PDB file of C-alpha atoms in Angstrom:
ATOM      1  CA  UNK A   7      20.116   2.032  -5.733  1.00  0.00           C
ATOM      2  CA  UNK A   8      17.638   0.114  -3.039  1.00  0.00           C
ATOM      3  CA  UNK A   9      15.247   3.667  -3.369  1.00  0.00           C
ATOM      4  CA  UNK A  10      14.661   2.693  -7.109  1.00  0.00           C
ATOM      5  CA  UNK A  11      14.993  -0.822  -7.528  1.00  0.00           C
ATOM      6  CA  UNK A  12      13.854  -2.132  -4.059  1.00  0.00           C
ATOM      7  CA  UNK A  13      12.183  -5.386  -4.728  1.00  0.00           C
ATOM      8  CA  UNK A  14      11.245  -9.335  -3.463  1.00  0.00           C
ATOM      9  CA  UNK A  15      13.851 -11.636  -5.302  1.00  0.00           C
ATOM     10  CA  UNK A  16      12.208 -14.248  -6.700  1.00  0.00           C
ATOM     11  CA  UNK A  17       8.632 -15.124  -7.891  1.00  0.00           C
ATOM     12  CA  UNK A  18       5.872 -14.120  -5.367  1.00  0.00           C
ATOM     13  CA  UNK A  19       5.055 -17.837  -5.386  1.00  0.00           C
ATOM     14  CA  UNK A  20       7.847 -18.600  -3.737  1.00  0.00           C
ATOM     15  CA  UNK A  21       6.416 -16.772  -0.314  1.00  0.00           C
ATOM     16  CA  UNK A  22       3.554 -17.131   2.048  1.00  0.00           C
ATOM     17  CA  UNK A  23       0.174 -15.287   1.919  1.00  0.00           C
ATOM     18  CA  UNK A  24       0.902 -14.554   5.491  1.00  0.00           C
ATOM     19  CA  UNK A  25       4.803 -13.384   4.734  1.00  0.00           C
ATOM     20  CA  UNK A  26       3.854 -11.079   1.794  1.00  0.00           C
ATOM     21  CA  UNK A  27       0.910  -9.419   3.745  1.00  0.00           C
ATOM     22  CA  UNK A  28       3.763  -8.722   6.242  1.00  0.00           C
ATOM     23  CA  UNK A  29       5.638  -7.091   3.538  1.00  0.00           C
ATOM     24  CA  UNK A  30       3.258  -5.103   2.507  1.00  0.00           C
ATOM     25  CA  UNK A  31       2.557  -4.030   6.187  1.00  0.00           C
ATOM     26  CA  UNK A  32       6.082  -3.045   6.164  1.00  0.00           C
ATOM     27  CA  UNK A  33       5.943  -0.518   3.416  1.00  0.00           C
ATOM     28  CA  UNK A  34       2.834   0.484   4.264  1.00  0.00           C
ATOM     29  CA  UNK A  35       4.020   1.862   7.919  1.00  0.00           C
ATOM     30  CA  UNK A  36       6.815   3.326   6.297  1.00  0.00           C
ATOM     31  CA  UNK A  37       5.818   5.082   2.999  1.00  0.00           C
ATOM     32  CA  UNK A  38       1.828   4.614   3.494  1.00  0.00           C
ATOM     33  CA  UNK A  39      -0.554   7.165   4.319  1.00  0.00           C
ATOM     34  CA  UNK A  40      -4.383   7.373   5.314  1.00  0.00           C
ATOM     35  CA  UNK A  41      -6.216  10.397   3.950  1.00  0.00           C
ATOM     36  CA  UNK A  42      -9.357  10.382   6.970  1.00  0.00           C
ATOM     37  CA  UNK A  43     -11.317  13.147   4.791  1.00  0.00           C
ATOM     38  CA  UNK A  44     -11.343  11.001   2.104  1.00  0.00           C
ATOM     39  CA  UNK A  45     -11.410   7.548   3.364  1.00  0.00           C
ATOM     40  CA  UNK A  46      -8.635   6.098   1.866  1.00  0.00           C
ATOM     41  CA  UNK A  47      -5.051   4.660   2.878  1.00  0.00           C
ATOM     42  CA  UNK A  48      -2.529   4.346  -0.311  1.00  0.00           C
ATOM     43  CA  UNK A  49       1.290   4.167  -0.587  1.00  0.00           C
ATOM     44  CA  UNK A  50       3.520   5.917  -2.645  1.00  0.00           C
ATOM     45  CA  UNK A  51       7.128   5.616  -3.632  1.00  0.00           C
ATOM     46  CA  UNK A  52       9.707   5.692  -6.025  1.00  0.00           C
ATOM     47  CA  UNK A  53      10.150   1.710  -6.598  1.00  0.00           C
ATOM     48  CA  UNK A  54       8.342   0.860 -10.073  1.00  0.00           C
ATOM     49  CA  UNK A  55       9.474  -2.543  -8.932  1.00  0.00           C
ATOM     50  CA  UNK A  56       8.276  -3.095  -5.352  1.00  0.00           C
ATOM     51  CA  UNK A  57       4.613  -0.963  -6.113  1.00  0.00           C
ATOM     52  CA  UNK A  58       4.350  -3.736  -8.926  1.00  0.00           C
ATOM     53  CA  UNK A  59       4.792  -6.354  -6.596  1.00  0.00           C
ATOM     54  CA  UNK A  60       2.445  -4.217  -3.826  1.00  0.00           C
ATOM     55  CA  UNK A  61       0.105  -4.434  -6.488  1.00  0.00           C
ATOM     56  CA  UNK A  62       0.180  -8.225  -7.354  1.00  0.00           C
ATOM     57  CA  UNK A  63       0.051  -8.907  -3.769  1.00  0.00           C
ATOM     58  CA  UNK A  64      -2.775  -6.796  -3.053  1.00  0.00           C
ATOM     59  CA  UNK A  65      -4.556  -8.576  -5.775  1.00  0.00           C
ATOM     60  CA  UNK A  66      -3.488 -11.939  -4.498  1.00  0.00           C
ATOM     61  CA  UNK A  67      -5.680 -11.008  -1.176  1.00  0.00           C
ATOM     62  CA  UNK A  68      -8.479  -9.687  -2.452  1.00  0.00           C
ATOM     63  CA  UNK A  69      -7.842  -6.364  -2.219  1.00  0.00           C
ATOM     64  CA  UNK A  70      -8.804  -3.901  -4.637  1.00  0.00           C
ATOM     65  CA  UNK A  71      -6.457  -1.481  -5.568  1.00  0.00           C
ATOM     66  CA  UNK A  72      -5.595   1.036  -8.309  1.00  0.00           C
ATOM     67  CA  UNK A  73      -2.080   2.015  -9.629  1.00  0.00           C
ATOM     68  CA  UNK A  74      -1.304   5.224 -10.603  1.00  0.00           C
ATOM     69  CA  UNK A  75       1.867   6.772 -11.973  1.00  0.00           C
ATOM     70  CA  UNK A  76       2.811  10.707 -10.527  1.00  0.00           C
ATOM     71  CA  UNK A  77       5.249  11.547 -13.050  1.00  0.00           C
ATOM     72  CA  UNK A  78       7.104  15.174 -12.251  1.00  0.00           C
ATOM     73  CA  UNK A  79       9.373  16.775 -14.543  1.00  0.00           C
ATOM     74  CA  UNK A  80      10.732  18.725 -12.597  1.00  0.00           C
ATOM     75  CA  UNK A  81      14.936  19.021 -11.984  1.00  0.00           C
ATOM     76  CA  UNK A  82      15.726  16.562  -9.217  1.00  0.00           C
ATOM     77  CA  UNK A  83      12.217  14.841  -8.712  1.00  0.00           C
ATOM     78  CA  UNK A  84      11.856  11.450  -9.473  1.00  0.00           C
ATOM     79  CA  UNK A  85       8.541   9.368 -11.205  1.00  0.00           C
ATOM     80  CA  UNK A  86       6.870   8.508  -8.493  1.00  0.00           C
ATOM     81  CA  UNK A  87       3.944   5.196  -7.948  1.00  0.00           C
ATOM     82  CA  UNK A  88       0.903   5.538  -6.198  1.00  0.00           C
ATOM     83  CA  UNK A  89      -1.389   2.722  -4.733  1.00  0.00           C
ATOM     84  CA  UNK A  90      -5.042   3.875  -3.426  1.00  0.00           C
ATOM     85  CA  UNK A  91      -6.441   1.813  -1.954  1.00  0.00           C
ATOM     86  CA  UNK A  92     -10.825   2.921  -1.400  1.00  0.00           C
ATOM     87  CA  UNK A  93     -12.878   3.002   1.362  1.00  0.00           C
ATOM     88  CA  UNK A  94     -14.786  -0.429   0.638  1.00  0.00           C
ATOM     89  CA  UNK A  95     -11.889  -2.215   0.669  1.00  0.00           C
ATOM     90  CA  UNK A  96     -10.559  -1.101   4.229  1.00  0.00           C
ATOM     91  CA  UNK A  97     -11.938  -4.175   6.195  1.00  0.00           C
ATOM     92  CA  UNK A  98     -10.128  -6.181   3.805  1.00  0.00           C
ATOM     93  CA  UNK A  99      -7.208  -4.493   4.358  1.00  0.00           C
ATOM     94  CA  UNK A 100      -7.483  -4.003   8.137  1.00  0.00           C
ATOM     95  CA  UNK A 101      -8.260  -7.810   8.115  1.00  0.00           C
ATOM     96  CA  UNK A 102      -5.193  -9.274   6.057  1.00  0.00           C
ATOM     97  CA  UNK A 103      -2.817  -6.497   6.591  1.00  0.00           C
ATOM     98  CA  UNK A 104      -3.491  -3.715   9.078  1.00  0.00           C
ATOM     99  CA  UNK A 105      -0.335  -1.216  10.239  1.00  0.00           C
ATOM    100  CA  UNK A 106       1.714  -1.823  12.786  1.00  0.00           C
ATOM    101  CA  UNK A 107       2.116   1.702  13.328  1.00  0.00           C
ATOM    102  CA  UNK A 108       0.109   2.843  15.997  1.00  0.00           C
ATOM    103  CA  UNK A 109      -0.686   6.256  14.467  1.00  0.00           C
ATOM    104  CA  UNK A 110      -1.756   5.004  11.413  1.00  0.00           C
ATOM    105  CA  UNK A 111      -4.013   1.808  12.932  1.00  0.00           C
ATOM    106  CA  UNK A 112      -5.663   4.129  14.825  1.00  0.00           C
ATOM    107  CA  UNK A 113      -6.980   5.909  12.058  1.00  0.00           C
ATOM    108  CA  UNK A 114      -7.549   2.646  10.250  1.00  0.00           C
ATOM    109  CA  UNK A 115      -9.801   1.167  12.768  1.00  0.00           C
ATOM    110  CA  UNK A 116     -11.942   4.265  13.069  1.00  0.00           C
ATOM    111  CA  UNK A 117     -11.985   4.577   8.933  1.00  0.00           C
ATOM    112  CA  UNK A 118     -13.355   0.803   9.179  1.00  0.00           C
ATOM    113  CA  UNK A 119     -15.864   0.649  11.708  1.00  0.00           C
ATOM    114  CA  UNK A 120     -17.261   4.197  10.540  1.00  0.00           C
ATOM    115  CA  UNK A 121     -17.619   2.129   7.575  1.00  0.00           C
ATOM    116  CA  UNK A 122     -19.341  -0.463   9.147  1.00  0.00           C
ATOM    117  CA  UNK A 123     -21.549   1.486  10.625  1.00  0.00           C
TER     118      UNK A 123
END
């Protein structure tokens, strides 16, 4: 099942700064969100596999991150992995990865240059 084992094939080596910063964009637009009030953007899903990977490739940029596991016992609901990543490390991010998703840049850009500020 793709929704639990999702994952690059192969060593992260293998790829391109610039081609695993677009993967990350990726499943950042689609399962990434940006919390204004408290100045982060994070990613969460159910993919032990591909958030370890996020992860590494996060760290392979530069970018600061920190993993956390949402386990829920309750029927039906899946373990789910979190990526935060803080406020400091937005230009970074907006720099090397960014969002395609228009929504989601938007709130980005002003999250990074009220940092600047």
């Amino acid at each position: 099942n793709k929704t639990y084992n999702g994952r690059l094939k192969g060593q992260l080596s293998d790829y391109s700064l610039k081609f695993l910063a677009s993967i990350v964009r990726g499943n950042m637009d689609t399962d990434g969100y940006i919390r204004l009030s408290h100045g982060i953007v994070g990613i969460k899903t159910a993919s032990i596999y591909m958030m370890k990977q996020i992860h590494e490739i996060l760290d392979m940029l530069e970018i600061e991150n920190e993993f956390k596991v949402i386990e829920d016992f309750r029927p039906n609901c899946s373990t789910l992995y979190n990526i935060i990543i803080k406020r400091s490390m937005l230009p970074i991010f907006y720099k090397k990865i960014n969002f395609s998703h228009p929504r989601k840049r938007k709130i980005l850009e002003e999250l990074v240059f009220k940092h600047i500020k």
